[in-house]
Coordinates of C-alpha atoms in Angstrom, one line a residue:
X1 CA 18.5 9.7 24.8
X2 CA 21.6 7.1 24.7
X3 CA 22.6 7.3 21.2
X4 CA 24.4 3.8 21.6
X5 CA 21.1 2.5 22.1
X6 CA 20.1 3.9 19.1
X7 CA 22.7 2.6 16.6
X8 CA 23.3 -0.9 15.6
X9 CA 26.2 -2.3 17.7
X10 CA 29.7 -3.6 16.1
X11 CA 31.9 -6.5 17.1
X12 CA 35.1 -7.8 16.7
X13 CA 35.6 -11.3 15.4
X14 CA 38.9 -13.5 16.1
X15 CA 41.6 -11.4 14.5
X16 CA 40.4 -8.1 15.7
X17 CA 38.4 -7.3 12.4
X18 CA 35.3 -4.7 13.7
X19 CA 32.6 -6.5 11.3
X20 CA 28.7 -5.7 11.9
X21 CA 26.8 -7.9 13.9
X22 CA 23.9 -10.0 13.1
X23 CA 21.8 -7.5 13.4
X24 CA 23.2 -4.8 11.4
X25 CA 23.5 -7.7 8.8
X26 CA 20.0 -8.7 8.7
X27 CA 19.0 -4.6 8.6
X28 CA 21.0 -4.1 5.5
X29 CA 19.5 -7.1 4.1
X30 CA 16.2 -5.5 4.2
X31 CA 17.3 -2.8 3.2
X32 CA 18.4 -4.7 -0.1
X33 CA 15.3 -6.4 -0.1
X34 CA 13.3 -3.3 -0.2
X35 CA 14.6 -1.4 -3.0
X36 CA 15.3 -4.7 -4.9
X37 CA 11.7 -5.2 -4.4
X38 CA 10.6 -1.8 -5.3
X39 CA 12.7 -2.1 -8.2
X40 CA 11.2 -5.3 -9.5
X41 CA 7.7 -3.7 -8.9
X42 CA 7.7 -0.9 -11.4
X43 CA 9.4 -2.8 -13.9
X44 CA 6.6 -5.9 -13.5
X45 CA 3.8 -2.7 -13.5
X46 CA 5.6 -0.9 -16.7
X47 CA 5.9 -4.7 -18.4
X48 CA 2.5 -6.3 -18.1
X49 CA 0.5 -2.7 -18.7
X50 CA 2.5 -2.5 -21.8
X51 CA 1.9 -6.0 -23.1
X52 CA -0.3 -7.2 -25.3
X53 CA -2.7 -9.4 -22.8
X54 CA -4.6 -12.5 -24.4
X55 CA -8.0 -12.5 -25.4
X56 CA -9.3 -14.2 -22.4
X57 CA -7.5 -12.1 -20.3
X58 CA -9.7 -10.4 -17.4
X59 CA -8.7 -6.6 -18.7
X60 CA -10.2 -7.9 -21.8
X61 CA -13.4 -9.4 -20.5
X62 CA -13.7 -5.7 -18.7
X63 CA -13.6 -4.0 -22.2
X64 CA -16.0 -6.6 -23.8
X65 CA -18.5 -5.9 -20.9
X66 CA -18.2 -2.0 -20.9
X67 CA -19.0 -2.1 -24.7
X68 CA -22.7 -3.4 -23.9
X69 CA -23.1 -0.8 -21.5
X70 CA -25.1 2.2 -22.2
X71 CA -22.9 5.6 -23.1
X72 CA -20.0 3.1 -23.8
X73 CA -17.6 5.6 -25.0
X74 CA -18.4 7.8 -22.0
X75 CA -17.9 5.2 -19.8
X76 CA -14.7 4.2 -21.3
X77 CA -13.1 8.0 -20.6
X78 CA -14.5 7.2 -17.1
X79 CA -13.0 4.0 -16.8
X80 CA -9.6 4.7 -17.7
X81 CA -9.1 7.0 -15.0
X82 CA -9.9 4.0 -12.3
X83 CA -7.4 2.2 -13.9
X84 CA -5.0 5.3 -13.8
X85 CA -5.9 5.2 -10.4
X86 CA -5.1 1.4 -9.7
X87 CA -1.8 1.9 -11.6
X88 CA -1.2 5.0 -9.0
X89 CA -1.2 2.7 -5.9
X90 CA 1.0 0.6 -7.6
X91 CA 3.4 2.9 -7.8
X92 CA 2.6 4.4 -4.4
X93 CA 3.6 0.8 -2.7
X94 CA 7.0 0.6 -4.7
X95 CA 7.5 4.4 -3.3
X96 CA 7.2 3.4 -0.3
X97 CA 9.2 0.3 0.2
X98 CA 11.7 2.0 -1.6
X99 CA 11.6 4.8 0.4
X100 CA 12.2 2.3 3.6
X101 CA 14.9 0.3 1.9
X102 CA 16.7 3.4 1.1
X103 CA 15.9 4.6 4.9
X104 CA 17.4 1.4 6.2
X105 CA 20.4 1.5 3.8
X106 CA 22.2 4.4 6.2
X107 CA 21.1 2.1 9.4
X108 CA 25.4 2.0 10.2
X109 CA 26.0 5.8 9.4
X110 CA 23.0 6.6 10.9
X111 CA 21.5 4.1 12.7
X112 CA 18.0 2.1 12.8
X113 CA 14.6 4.3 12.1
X114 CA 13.0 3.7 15.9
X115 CA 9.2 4.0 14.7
X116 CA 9.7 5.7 11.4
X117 CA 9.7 2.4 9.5
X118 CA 5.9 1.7 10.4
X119 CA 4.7 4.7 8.4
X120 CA 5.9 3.8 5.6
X121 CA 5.2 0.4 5.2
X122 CA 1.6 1.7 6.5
X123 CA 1.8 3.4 3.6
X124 CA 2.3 0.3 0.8
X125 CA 0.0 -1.6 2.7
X126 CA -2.7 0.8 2.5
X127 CA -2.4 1.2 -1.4
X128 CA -2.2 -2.9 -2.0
X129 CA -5.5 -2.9 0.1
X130 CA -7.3 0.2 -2.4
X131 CA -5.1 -1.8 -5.0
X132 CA -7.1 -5.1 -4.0
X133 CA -10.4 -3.6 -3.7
X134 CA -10.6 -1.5 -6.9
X135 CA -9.4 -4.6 -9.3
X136 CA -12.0 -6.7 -7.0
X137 CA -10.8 -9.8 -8.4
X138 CA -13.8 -12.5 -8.8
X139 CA -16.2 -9.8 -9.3
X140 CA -18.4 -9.0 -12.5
X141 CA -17.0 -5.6 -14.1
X142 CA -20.0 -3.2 -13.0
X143 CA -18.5 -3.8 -9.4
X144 CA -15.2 -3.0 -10.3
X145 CA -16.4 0.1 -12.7
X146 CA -18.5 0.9 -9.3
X147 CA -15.7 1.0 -6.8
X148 CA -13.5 3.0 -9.0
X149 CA -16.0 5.8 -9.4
X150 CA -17.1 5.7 -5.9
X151 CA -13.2 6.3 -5.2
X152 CA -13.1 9.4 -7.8
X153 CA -16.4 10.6 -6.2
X154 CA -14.9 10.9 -2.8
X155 CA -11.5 12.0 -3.6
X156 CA -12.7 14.9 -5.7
X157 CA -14.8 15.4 -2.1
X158 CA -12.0 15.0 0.0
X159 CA -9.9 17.3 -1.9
X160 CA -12.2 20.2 -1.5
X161 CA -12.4 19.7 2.1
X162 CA -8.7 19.6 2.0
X163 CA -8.5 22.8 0.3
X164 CA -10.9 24.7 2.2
X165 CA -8.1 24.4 5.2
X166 CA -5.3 25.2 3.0
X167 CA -3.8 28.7 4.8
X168 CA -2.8 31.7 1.9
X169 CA 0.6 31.6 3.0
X170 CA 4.1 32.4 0.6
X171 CA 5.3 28.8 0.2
X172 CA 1.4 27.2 0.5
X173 CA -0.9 29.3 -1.7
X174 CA -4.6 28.5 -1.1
X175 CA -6.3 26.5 -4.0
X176 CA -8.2 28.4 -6.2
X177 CA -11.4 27.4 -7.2
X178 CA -10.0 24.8 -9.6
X179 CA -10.6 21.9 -7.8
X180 CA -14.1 22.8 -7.5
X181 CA -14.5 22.9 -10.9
X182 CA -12.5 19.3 -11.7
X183 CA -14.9 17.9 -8.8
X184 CA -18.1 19.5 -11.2
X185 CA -16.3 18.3 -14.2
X186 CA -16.3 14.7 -12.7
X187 CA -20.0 14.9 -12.0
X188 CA -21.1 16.1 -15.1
X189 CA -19.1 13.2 -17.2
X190 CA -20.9 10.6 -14.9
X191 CA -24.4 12.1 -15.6
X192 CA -23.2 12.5 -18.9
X193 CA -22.7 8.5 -18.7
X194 CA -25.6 7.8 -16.8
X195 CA -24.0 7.0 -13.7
X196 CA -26.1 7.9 -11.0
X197 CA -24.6 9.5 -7.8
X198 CA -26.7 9.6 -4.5
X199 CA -27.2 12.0 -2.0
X200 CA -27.5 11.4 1.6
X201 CA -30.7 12.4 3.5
X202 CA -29.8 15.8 3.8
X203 CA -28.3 16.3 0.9
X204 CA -25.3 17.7 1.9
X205 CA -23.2 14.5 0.7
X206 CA -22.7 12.0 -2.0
X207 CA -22.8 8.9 -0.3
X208 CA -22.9 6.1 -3.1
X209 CA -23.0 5.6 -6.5
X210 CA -25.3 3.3 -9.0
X211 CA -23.6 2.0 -12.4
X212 CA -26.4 -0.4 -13.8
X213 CA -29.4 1.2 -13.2
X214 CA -31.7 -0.8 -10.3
X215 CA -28.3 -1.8 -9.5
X216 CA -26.3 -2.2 -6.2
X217 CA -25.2 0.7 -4.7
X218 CA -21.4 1.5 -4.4
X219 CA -20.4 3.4 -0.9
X220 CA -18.2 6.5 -1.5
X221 CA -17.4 6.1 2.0
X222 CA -15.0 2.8 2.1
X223 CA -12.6 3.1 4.7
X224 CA -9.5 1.7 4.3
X225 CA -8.8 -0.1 7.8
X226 CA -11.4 -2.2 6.8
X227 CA -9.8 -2.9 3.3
X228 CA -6.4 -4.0 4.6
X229 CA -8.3 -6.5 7.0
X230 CA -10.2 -8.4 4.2
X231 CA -6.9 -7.6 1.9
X232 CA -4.0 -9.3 4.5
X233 CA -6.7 -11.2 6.5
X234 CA -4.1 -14.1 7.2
X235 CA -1.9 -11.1 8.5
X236 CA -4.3 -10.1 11.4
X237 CA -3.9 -6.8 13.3
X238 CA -1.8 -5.9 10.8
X239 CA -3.8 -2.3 10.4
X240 CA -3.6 -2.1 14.0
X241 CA -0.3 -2.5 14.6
X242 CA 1.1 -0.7 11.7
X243 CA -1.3 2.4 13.0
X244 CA -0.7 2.2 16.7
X245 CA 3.3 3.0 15.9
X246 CA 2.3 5.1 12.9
X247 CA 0.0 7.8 15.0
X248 CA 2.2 7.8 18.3
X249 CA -0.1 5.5 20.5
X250 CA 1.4 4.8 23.8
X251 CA 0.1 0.7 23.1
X252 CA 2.4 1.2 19.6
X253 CA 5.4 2.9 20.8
X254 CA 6.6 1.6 24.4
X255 CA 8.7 -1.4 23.6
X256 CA 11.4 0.9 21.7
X257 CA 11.7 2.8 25.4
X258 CA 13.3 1.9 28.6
X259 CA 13.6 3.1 31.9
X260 CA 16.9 4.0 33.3
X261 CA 15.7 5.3 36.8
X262 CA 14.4 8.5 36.2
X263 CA 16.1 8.5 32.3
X264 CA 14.2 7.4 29.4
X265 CA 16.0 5.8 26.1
X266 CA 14.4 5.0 23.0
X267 CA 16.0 1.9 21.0
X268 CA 15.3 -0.2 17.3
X269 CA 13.6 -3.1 18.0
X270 CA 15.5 -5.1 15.4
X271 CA 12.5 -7.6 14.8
X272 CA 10.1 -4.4 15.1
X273 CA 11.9 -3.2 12.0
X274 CA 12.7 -6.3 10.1
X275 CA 9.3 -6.9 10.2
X276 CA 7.6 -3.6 8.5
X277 CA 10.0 -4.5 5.5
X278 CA 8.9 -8.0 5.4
X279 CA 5.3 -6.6 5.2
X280 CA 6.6 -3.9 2.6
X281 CA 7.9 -6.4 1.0
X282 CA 4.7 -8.6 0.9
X283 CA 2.5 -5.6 0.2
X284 CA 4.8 -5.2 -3.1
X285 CA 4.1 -8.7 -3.9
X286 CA 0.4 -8.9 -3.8
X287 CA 0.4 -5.5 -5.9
X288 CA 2.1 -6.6 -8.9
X289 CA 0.5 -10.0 -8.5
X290 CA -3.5 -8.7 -8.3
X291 CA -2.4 -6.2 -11.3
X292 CA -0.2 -8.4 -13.4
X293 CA -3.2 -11.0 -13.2
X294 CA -5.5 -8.4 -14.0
X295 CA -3.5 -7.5 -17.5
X296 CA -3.3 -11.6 -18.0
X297 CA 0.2 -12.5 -16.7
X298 CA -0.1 -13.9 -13.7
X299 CA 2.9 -16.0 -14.0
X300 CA 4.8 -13.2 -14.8
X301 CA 8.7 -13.2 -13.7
X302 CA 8.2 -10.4 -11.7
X303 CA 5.8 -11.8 -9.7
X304 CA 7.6 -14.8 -9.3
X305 CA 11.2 -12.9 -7.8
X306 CA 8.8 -10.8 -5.8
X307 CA 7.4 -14.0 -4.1
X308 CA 11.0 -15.6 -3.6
X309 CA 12.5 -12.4 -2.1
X310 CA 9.7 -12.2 0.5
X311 CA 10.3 -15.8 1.0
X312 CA 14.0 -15.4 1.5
X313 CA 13.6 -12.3 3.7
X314 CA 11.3 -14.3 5.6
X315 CA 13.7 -17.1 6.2
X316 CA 16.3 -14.5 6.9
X317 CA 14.3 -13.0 10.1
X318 CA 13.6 -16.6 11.0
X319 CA 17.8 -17.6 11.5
X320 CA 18.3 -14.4 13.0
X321 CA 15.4 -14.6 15.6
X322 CA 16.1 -18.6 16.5
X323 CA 20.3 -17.2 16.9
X324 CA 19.3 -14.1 18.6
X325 CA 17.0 -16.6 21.3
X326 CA 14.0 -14.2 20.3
X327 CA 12.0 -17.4 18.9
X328 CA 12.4 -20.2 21.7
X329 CA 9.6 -21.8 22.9
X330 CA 7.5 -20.5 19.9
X331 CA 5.6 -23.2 17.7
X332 CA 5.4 -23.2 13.8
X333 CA 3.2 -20.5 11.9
X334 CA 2.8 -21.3 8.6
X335 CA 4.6 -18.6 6.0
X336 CA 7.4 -17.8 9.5
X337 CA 8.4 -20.3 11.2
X338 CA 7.9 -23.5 8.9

């Protein structure tokens, strides 16, 4: 591998001054971007779930429509964990754009990440599309209670299958039969709140879940490629993409290598990399936008700065790519090149 292919280059401007080049410039402002981002993120999550919404507010319309259901105080124990559980991938997108701001951040010690950056903005993106699809914005409240006990259904189930290939080793101990047990105690409180869980045919599986009796069935088995194409559907491929360089596909990986006879080097793509941190950093936006409207704020400050820094990071890559020559002959897309 040529290491100079791997690290940013330097030049010298007129008086001889070694200064970074455009970009190494436009890396670190991601970098910024990311962790600014991030930043702004939890604070917008910690500020609007602390709040005192208005009475309109959809979180409110939720509680007024879980107290005329049946069990209402069981449901309400059941309930809160979903929104535990929305308020987790919120976190889990600000982890992982600052987790790529901070990886970006030692791009002139260490150079630019060559694939590692798609990972983790695989990762926020992921967790705005579960995000996106548990809040279910537009939707009556049985459909959001629906897909946030279908999610606890199969994670409990996932877990377990986890576990069962868990080796006994000194720094790994095997789970115990405790997850078992949580994954029973999960089932009883639904039965206990008459939330009906059904089997497949052979009865080996849970495959869905009713909330309003004669109700629509909820699918324990949502996958989440398809929830990031209905989530970023003006962002299309974006699943693919993000997974081809994520899980080592050939397709994914071949433009950061070249050929040097019978040498191979692996370089940053520049734009590669820019762009996984203005995804991050839109994946960030849409979270504490779909959450902060869910709690009644959706003109929250928060939301607003996140908006503007994806908007100025976005302008950014545009300058650099029209100096660089990596945009001629490309027409306008609206939200890049307008």
């Amino acid at each position: 591998m040529h290491d100079d292919l791997v690290r940013p280059f330097m030049v010298a401007d007129g008086e001889g001054e070694v200064v970074p080049d455009p970009a190494m410039r436009l890396l670190l402002s991601a970098a910024r971007a990311c962790q600014q981002q991030a930043d702004t993120l939890q604070q917008t999550l910690t500020r609007v779930h602390d709040a005192t919404p208005a009475p309109d507010a959809w979180c409110n319309r939720d509680d007024r429509a879980l107290n005329t259901m049946v069990r209402a105080q069981a449901r309400r124990q059941i309930w809160r964990d979903c929104v535990l559980t929305a308020m987790s991938m919120g976190v889990h997108v600000a982890d992982h754009v600052r987790a790529l701001g901070l990886l970006l951040t030692h791009v002139r010690e260490q150079g630019a990440p060559v694939y590692a950056h798609a990972a983790l903005t695989r990762g926020a993106v992921e967790s705005a599309s579960w995000l996106w699809w548990l809040l279910a914005e537009g939707e009556p409240f049985a459909t959001r209670l629906g897909h946030g006990v279908a999610f606890l259904v199969e994670d409990a189930t996932l877990a377990i299958r986890a576990a069962q290939h868990v080796p006994s080793a000194a720094y790994m101990a095997a789970p115990g039969d405790g997850i078992k047990r949580r994954r029973q105690a999960l089932l009883d409180r639904l039965e206990d709140a008459r939330i009906e869980t059904i089997a497949d045919r052979p009865g080996t599986r849970l495959k869905g879940v009713r909330v309003v009796r004669g109700g629509e069935e909820t699918s324990t088995g949502t996958k989440v490629s398809t929830l990031v194409t209905e989530a970023f559907a003006d962002l299309p491929a974006l699943y693919d993409l993000l997974s081809g360089t994520a899980h080592a596909r050939v397709w994914g990986l071949s433009d950061s290598m070249s050929m040097h006879g019978d040498e191979a080097a692996w370089s940053a793509n520049v734009i590669d990399v820019s762009a996984s941190a203005l995804t991050g950093l839109l994946a960030a936006q849409r979270a504490g936008a779909m959450f902060a409207t869910y709690r009644g704020f959706p003109d929250d400050p928060g939301v607003a700065h996140m908006r503007d820094q994806h908007t100025n990071f976005d302008q950014e890559m545009v300058r650099y790519g029209r100096a660089a020559g990596l945009l001629t002959g490309m027409g306008p897309v609206t939200g890049f090149l307008d």
